[in-house]
Coordinates of C-alpha atoms in Angstrom, one line a residue:
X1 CA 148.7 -6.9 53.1
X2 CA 147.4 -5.1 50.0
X3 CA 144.5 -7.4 49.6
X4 CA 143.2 -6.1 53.4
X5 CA 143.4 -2.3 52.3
X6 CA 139.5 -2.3 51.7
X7 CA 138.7 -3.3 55.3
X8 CA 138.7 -2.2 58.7
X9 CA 140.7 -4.6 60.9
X10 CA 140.6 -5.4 64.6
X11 CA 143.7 -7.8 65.2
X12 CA 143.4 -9.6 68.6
X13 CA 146.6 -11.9 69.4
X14 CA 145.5 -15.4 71.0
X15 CA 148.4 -17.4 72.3
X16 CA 148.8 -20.6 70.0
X17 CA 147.8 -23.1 73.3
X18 CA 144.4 -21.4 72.9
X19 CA 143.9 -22.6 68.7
X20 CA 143.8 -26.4 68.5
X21 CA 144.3 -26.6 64.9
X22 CA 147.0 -23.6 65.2
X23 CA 149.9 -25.3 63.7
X24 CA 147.4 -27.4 60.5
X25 CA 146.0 -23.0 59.7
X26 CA 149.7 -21.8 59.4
X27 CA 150.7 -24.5 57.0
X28 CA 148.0 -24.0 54.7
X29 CA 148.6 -22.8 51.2
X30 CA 146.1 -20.9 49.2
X31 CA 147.0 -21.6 45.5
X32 CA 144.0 -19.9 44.0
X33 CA 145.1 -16.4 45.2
X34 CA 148.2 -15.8 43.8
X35 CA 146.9 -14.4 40.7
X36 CA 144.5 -12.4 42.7
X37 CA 147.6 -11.0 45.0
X38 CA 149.5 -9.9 41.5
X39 CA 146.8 -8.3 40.5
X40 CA 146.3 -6.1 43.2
X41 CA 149.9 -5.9 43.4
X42 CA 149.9 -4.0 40.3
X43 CA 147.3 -2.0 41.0
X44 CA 149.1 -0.8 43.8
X45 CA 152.0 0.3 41.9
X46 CA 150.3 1.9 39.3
X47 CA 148.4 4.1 41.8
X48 CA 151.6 5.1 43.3
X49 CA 152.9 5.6 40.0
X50 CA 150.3 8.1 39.4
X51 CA 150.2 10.0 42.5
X52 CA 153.6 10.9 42.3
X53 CA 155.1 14.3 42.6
X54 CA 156.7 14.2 39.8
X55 CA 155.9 15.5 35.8
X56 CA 156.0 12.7 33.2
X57 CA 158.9 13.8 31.3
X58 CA 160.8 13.6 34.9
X59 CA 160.1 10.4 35.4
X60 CA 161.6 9.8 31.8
X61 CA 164.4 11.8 32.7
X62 CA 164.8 9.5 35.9
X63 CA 164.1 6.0 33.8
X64 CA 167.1 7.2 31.4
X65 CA 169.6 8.5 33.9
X66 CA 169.0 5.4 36.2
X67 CA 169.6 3.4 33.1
X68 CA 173.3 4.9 32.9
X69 CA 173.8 5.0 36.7
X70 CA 176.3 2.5 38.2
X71 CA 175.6 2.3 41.5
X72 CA 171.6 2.3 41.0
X73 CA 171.8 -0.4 38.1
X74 CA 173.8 -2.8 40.5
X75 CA 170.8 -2.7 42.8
X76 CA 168.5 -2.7 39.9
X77 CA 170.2 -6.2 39.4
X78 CA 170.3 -7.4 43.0
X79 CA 166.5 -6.5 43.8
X80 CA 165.6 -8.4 40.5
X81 CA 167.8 -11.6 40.9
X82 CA 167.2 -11.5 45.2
X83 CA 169.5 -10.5 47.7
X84 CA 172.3 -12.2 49.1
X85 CA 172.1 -14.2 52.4
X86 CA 174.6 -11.7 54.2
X87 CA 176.0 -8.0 53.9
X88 CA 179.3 -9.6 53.4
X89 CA 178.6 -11.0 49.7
X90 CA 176.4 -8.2 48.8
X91 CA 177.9 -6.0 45.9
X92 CA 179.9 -3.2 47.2
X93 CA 177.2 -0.3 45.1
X94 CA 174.1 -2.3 46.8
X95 CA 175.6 -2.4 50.1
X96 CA 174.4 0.9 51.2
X97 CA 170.9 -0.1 51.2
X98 CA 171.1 -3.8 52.8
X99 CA 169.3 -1.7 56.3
X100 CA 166.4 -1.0 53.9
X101 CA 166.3 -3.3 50.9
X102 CA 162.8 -5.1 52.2
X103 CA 161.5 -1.4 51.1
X104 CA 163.0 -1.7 47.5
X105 CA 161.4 -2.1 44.6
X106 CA 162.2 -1.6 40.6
X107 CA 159.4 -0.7 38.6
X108 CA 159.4 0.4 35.0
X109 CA 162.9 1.0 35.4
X110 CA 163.1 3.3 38.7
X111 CA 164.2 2.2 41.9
X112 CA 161.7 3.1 45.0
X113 CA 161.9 2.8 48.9
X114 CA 158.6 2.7 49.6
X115 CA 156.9 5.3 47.9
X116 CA 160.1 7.6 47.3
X117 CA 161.9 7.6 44.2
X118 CA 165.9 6.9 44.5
X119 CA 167.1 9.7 42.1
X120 CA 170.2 8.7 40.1
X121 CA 173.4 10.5 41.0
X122 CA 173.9 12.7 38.1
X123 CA 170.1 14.2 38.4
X124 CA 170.7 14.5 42.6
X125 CA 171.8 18.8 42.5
X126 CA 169.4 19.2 39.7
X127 CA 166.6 18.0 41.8
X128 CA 167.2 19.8 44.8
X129 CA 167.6 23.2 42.9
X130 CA 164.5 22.5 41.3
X131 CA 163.3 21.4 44.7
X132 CA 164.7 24.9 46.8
X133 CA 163.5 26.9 43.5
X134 CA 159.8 26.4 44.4
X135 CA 160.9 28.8 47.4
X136 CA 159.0 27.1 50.2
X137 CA 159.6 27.2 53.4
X138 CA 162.9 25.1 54.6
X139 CA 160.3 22.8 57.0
X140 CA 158.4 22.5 53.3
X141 CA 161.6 21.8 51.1
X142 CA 162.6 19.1 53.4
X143 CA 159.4 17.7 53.9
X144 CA 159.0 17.7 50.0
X145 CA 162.2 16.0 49.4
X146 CA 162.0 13.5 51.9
X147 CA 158.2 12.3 50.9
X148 CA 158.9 11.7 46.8
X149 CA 162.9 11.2 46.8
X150 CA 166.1 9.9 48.4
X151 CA 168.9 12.4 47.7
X152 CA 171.7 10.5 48.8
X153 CA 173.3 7.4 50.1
X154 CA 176.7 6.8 51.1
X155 CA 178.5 2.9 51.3

């Protein structure tokens, strides 16, 4: 998906009786591009990195309190090692994400859903004093908070 970012795409569905050679295209593997797909896969994340809103030494402050955060270092674990096949055998702390944990990624030692930073619990009421500090308009605050971070998540 990332590699298609620099073009402009017209996608036009043809049913598979219409492709002869259908079913021969969808099992071919491209081995060649894999290092091409990391590549731009870290490119990727290091432009998100950067257009955060969020200072450096918060994003240290994040990295070290995520470090020491139970619930976030369980899904650390589970997005690194891969998810289990059902909800049932998922551990108890990562179970609140299962419904979203194709968004989740770890990188440099913070958790993201999507673009948004999952703020460890400890640094949650800091954040949104900081966050209602700014004195911006409640349709601001909200639309603040809910762009760069998740807040909250309940099992």
């Amino acid at each position: 998906m990332i590699q298609t970012l620099p073009y402009d795409l017209e996608v036009i569905y043809s049913p598979g009786s219409d492709i002869p050679v259908a079913d021969t295209l969808s099992r071919l593997h491209l081995p060649d591009t894999d290092f091409q797909i990391q590549r731009d896969t870290e490119a990727y994340v290091h432009a998100v990195m950067k257009t955060l809103p969020v200072s450096d030494s918060k994003l240290r402050k994040i990295r070290q309190l995520t470090e020491h955060d139970k619930q976030i270092g369980i899904l650390q674990s589970v997005i690194q090692h891969g998810w289990p096949s059902t909800r049932k055998t998922c551990p108890v702390d990562a179970s609140a994400f299962w419904n979203i944990r194709s968004d989740l990624a770890e990188v440099d030692g913070i958790v993201f859903k999507s673009q948004r930073i999952i703020i460890p619990q400890v640094l949650r009421q800091e954040t949104l004093i900081q966050l209602y500090a700014a004195h911006l308009s409640i349709e601001k605050n909200k639309a603040t908070r809910e762009d760069a971070f998740i807040l909250r998540y309940e099992r």
